[in-house]
CSV table of C-alpha atoms in Angstrom, one decimal:
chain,number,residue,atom,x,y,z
A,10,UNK,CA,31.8,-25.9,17.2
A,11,UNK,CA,35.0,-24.5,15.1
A,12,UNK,CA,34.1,-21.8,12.7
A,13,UNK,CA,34.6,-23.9,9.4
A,14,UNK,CA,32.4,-26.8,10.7
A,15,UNK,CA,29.4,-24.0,11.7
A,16,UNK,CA,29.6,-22.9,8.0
A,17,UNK,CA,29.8,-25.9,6.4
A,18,UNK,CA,26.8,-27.5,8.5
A,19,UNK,CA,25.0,-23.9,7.4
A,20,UNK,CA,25.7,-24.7,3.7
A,21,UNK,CA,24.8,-28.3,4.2
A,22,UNK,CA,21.0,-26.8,5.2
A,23,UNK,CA,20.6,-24.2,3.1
A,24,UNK,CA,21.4,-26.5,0.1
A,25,UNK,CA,18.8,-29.2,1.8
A,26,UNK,CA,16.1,-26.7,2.2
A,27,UNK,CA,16.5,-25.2,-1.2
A,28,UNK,CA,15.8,-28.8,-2.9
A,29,UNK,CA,12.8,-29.3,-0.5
A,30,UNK,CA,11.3,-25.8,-1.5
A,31,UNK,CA,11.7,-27.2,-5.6
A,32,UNK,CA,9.5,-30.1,-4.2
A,33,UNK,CA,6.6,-27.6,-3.0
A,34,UNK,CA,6.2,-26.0,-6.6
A,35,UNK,CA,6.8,-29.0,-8.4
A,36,UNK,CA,3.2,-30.6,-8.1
A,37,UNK,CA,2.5,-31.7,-11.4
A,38,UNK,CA,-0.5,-34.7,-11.0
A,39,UNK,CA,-3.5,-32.4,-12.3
A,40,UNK,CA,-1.1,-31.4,-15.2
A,41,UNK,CA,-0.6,-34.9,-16.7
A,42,UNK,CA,-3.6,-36.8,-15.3
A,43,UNK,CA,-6.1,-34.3,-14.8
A,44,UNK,CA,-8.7,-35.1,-11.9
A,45,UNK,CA,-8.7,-38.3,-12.5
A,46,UNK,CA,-7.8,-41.1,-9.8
A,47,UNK,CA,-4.7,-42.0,-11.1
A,48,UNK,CA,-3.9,-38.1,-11.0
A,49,UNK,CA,-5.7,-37.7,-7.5
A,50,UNK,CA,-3.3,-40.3,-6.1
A,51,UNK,CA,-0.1,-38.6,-7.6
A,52,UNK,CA,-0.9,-35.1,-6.3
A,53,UNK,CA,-2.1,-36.6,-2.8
A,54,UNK,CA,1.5,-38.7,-2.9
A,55,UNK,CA,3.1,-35.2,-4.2
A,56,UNK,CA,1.5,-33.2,-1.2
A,57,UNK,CA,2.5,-35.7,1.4
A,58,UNK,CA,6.1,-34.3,1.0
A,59,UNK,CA,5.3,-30.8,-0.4
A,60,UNK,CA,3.6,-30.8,3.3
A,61,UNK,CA,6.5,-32.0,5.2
A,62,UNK,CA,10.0,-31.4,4.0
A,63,UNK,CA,8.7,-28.5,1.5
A,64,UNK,CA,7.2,-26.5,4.2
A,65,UNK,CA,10.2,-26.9,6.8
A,66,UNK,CA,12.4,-25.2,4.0
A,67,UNK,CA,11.8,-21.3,4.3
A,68,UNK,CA,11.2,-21.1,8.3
A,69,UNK,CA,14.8,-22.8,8.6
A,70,UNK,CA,15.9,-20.3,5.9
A,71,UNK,CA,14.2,-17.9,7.9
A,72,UNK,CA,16.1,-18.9,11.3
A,73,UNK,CA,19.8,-19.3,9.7
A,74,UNK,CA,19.5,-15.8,8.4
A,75,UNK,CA,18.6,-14.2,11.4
A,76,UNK,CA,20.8,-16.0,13.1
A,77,UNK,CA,23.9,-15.0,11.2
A,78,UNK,CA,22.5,-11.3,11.0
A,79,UNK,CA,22.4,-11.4,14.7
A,80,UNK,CA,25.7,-13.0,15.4
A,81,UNK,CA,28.1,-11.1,17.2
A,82,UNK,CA,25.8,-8.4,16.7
A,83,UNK,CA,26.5,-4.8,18.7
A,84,UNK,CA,24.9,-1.3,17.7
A,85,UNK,CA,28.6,-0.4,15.8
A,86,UNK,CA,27.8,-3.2,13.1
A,87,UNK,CA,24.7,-2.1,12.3
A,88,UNK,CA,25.7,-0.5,9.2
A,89,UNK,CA,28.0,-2.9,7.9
A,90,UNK,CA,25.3,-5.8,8.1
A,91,UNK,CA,23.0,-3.5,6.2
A,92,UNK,CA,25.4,-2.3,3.3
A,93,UNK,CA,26.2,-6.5,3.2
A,94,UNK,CA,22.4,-6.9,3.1
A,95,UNK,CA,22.1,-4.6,0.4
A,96,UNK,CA,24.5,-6.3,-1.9
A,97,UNK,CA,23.6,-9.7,-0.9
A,98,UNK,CA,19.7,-9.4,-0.6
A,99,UNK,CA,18.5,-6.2,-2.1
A,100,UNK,CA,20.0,-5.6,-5.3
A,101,UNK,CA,19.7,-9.4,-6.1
A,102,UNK,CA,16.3,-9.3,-5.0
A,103,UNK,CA,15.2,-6.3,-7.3
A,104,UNK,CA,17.7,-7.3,-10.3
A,105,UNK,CA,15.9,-11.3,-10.4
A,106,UNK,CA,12.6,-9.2,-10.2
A,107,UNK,CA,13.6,-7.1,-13.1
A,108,UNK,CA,15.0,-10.4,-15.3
A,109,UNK,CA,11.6,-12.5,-14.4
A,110,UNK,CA,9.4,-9.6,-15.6
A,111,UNK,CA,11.2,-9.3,-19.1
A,112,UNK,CA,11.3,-13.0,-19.6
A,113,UNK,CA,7.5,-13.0,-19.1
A,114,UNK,CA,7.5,-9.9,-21.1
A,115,UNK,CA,9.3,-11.9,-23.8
A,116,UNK,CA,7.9,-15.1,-23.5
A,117,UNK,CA,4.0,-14.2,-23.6
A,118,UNK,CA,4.7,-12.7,-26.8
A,119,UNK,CA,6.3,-16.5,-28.6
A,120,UNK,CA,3.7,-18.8,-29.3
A,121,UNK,CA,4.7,-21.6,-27.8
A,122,UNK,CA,6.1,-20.4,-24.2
A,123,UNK,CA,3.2,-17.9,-24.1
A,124,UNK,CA,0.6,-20.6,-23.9
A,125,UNK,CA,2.7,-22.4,-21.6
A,126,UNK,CA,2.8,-19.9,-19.5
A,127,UNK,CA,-0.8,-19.2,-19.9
A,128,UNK,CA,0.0,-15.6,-18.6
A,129,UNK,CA,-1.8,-13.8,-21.6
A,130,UNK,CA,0.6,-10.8,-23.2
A,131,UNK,CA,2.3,-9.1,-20.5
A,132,UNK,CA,2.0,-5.4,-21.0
A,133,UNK,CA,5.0,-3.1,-21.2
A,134,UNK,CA,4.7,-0.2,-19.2
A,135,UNK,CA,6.7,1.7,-16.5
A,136,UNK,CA,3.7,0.6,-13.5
A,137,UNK,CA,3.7,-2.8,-14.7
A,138,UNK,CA,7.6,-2.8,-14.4
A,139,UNK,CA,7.4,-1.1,-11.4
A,140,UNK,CA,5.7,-3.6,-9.6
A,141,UNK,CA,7.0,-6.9,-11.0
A,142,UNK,CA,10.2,-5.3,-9.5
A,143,UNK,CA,9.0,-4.4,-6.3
A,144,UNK,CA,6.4,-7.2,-5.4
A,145,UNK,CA,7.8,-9.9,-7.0
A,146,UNK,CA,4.7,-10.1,-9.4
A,147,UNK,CA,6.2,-13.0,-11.5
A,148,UNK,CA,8.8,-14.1,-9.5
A,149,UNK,CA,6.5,-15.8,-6.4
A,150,UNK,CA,9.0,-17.5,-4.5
A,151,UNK,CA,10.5,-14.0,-3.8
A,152,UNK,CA,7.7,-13.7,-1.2
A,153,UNK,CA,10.6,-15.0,1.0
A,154,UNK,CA,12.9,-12.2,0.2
A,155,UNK,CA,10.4,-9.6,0.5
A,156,UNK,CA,9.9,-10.7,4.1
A,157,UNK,CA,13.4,-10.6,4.8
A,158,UNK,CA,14.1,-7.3,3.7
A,159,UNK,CA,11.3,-6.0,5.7
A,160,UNK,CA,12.6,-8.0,8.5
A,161,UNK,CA,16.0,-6.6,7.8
A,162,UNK,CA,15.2,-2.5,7.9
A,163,UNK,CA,13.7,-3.3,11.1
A,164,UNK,CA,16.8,-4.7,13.0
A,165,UNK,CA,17.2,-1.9,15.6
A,166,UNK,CA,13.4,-2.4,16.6
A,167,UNK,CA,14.3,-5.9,16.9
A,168,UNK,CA,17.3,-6.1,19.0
A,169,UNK,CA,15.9,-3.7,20.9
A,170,UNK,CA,13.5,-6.0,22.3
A,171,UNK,CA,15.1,-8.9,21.7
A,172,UNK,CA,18.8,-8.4,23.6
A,173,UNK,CA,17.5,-8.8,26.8
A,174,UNK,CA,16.1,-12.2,27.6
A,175,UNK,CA,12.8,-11.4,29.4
A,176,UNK,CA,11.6,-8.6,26.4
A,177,UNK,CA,13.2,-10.9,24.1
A,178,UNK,CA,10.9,-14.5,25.7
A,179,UNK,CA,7.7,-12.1,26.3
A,180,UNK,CA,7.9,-11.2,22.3
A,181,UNK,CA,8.4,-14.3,21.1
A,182,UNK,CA,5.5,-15.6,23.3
A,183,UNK,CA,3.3,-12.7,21.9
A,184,UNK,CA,4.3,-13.8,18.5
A,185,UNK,CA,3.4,-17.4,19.0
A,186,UNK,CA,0.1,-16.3,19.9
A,187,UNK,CA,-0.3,-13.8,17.2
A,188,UNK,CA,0.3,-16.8,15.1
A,189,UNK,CA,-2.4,-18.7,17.4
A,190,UNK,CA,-5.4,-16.7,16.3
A,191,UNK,CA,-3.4,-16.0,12.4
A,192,UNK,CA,-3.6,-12.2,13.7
A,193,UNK,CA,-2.7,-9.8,10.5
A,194,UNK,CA,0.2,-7.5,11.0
A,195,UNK,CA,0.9,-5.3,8.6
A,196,UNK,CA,3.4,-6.0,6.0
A,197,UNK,CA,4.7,-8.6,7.7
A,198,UNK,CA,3.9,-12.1,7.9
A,199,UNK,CA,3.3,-13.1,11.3
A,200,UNK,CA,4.8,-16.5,10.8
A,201,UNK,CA,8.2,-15.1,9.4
A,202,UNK,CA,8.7,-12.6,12.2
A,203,UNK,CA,8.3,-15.6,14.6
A,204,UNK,CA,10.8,-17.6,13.2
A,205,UNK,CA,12.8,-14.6,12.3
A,206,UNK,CA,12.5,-13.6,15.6
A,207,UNK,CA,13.4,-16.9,17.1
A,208,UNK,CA,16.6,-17.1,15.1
A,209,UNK,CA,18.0,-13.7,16.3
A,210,UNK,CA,17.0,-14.5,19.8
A,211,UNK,CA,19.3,-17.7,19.6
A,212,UNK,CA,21.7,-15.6,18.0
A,213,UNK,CA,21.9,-13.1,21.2
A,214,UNK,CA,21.2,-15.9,24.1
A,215,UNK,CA,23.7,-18.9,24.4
A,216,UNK,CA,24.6,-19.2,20.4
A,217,UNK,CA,22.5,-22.5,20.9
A,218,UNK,CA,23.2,-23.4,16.8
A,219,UNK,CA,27.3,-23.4,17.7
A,220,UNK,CA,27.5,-26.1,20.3
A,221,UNK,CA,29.3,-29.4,19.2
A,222,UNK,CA,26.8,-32.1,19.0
A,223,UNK,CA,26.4,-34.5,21.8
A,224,UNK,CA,23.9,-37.2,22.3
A,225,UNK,CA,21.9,-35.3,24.8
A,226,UNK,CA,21.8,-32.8,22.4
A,227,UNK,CA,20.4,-35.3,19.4
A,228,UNK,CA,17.9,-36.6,21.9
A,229,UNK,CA,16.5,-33.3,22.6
A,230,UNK,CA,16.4,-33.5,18.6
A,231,UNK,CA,14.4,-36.1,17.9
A,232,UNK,CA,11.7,-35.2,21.0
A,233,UNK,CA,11.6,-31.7,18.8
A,234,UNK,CA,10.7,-33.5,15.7
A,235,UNK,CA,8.5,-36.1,17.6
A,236,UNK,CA,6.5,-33.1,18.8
A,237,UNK,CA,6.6,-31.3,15.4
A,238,UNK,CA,5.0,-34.6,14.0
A,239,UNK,CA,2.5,-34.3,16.8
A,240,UNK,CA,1.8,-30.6,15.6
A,241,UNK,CA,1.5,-31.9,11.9
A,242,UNK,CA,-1.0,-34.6,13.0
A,243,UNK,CA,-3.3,-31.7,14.5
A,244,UNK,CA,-2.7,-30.1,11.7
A,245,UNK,CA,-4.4,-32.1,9.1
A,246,UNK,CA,-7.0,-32.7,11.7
A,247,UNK,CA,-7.9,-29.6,12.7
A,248,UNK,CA,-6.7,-27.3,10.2
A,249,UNK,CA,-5.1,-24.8,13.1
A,250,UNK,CA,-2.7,-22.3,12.2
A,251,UNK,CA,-0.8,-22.6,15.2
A,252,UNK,CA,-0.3,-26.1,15.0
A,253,UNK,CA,1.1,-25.3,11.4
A,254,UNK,CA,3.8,-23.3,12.5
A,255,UNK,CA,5.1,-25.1,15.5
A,256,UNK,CA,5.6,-27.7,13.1
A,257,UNK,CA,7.8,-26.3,10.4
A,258,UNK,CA,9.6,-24.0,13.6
A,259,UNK,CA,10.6,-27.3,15.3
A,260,UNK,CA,11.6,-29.7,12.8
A,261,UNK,CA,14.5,-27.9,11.4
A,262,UNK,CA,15.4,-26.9,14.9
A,263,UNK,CA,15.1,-30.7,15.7
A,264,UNK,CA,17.2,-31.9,12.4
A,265,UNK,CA,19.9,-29.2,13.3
A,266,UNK,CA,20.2,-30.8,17.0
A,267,UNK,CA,20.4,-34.3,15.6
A,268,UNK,CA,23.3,-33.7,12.8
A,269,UNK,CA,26.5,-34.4,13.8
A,270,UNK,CA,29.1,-31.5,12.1
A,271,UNK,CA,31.8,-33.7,12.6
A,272,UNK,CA,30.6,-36.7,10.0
A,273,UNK,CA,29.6,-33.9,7.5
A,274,UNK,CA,31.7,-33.9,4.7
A,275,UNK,CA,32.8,-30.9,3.1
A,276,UNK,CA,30.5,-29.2,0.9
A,277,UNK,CA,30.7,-29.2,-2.5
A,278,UNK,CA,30.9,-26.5,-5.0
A,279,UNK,CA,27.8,-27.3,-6.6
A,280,UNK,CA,25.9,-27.4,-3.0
A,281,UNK,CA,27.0,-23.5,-2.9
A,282,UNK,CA,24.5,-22.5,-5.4
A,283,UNK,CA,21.4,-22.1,-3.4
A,284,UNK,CA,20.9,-18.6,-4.3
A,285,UNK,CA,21.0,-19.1,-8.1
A,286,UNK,CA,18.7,-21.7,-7.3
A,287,UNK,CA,16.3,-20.4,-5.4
A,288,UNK,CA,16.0,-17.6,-7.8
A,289,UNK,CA,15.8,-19.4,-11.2
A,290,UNK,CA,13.8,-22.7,-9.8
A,291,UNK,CA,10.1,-21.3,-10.4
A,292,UNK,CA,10.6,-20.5,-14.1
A,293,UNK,CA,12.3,-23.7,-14.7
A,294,UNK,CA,9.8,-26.3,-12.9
A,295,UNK,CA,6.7,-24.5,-14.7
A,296,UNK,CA,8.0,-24.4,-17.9
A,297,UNK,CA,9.2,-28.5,-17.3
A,298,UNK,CA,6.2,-29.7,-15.8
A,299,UNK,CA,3.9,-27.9,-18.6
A,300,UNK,CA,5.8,-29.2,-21.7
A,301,UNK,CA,6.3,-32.8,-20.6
A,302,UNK,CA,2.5,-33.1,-19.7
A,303,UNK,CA,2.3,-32.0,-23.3
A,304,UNK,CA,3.7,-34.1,-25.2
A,305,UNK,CA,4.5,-37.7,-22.8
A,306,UNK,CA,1.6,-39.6,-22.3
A,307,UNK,CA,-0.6,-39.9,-19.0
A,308,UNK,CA,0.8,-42.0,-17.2
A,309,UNK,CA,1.0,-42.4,-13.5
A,310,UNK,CA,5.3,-42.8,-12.9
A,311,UNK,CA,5.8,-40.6,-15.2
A,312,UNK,CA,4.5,-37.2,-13.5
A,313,UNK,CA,6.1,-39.2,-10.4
A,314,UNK,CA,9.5,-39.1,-11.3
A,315,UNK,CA,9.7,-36.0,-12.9
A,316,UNK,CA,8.5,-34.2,-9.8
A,317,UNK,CA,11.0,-36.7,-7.6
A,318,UNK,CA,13.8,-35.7,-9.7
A,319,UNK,CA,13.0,-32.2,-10.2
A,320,UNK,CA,15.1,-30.9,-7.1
A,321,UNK,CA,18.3,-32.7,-8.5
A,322,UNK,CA,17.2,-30.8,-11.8
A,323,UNK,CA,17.2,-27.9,-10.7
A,324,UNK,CA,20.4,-28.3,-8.9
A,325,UNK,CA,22.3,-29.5,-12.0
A,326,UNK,CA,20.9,-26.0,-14.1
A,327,UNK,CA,21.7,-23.9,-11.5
A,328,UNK,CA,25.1,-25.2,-10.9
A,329,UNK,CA,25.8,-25.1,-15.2
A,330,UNK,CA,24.4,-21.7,-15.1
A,331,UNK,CA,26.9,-20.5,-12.6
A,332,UNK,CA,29.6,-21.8,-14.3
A,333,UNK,CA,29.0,-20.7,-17.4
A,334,UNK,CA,27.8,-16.8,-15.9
A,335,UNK,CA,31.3,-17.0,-13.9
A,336,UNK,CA,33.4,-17.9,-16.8
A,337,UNK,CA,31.8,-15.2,-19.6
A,338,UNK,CA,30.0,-12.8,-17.4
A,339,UNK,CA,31.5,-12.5,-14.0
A,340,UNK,CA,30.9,-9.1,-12.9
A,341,UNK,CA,27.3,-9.0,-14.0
A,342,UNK,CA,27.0,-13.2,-11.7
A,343,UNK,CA,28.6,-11.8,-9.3
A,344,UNK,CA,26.0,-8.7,-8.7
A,345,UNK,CA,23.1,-11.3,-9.5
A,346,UNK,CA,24.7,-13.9,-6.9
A,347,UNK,CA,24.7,-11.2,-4.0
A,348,UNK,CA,28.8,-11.5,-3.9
A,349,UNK,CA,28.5,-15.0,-2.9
């Protein structure tokens, strides 16, 4: 695959899975309807693709980063993918910490966006600041970020295991049944070190994300997603945590095999965004979701659309907001976008 198709189709992705991870905080029945059927049948319809496309979102976010970590990796670019880290994960990650934490800060204390928020007054105090920052205290989605900063400082451990195929096949199978009996490692999610893991290993064996697509290729696709639906069906019958992850670790793998690069078209600006996105998302769907169930009526379409249209939503604010930060504040989007 040429080098300007691979990052397109990697744009192309990342801009899919940050609309489906809007859908997974964007449930919004209960809000407007309460626990009534009507609102029963809207989260139930809300959850059926929360479930599917929302959970596929951050283990293919997962994979792609790894993979492009990993790519072309040797011991003498060690450093230089960690200082690029630290500009494009790190100082983001605490800086977008920092903001959420004095918008809550400012917000609890106004009326109005304090009760929607239902937070109570958030206290002002070095601690309190210290940890917003550092565990992402009222920026949830950050979880994700957390992870793969931790996953990050690790690299050496990593790819020492994971260069040669045999270590690298024997960890991920230990992983997968870590993940089997939902075994608790510390600091880490399980889960995210398997796909992380998977991702690298890609990345050091065969490059499997860079071949051009064939048909064999798209068939081996769709039996990867025909078995992730298979793993989804056991899920929801038998609740198994194994079953849960197979699931959202071969669909995106499947959907990868089955695009074709060459009938992508080029990706637009405003599909470039994902980190501003991402980041700003949470706020925005709560505060949304709260005020329209408070003042449009109860009615079933209406929570419906809202959370059906909330991805494009969110991708329209996140695209005005970086054009307006680029024009009037570019040095201080620039740090916030990671250099992107």
């Amino acid at each position: 695959m040429e080098e300007a198709k691979f990052r397109n189709k990697v744009t192309w992705f990342t801009f899919f899975f940050s609309l489906f991870v809007v859908w997974v905080h964007s449930y919004n029945g209960e809000l407007f309807l309460g626990k009534t059927s009507q609102g029963l049948t809207v989260v139930w319809l809300e959850r059926l693709i929360g479930e599917t496309a929302g959970q596929i979102a951050v283990p293919g976010f997962f994979m792609i980063s790894a993979y492009l970590f990993y790519r072309n990796f040797d011991w003498s670019c060690l450093g230089r993918k960690w200082k690029s880290r630290i500009h494009s994960i790190l100082i983001p990650y605490l800086l977008w910490n920092l903001i959420y934490y004095a918008g809550y800060v400012i917000g609890s204390r106004l009326p109005f966006v304090g009760h929607v928020m239902g937070k109570g007054v958030i206290p002002i105090d070095p601690l309190t600041m210290l940890d917003a920052v550092i565990n992402h205290r009222y920026l949830y989605v950050f979880w994700y970020l957390k992870q793969l900063i931790l996953l990050i400082g690790v690299a050496p451990l990593l790819y020492l295991v994971l260069k040669r195929t045999w270590s690298g096949i024997l960890f991920l199978l230990i992983m997968i049944y870590m993940v089997w009996i939902a075994a608790d490692i510390p600091y880490f999610n399980e889960d995210a070190l398997f796909y992380y893991s998977t991702g690298a290993f890609s990345a050091l064996h065969g490059r499997w994300m860079e071949k051009s697509w064939k048909k064999e290729r798209c068939w081996i696709g769709i039996a990867l997603i025909g078995l992730g639906a298979l793993n989804f069906y056991w899920t929801m019958r038998y609740f198994l945590p194994g079953t849960t992850v197979m699931f959202r670790f071969l669909t995106p793998v499947g959907l990868w095999m089955i695009i074709n690069e060459k009938r992508l078209p080029t990706a637009r600006r405003w599909m470039e965004c994902n980190f501003t996105l991402y980041a700003i998302h949470f706020a925005f769907v709560r505060l949304i979701n709260k005020t329209a169930a408070a003042l449009l009526p109860a009615r079933m379409l209406i929570p419906l659309a809202l959370y059906l249209l909330m991805p494009i939503t969110m991708a329209a604010i996140s695209f005005l907001l970086s054009m307006v930060m680029k024009r009037y504040m570019p040095g201080i989007w620039r740090v916030l976008n990671g250099r992107r």
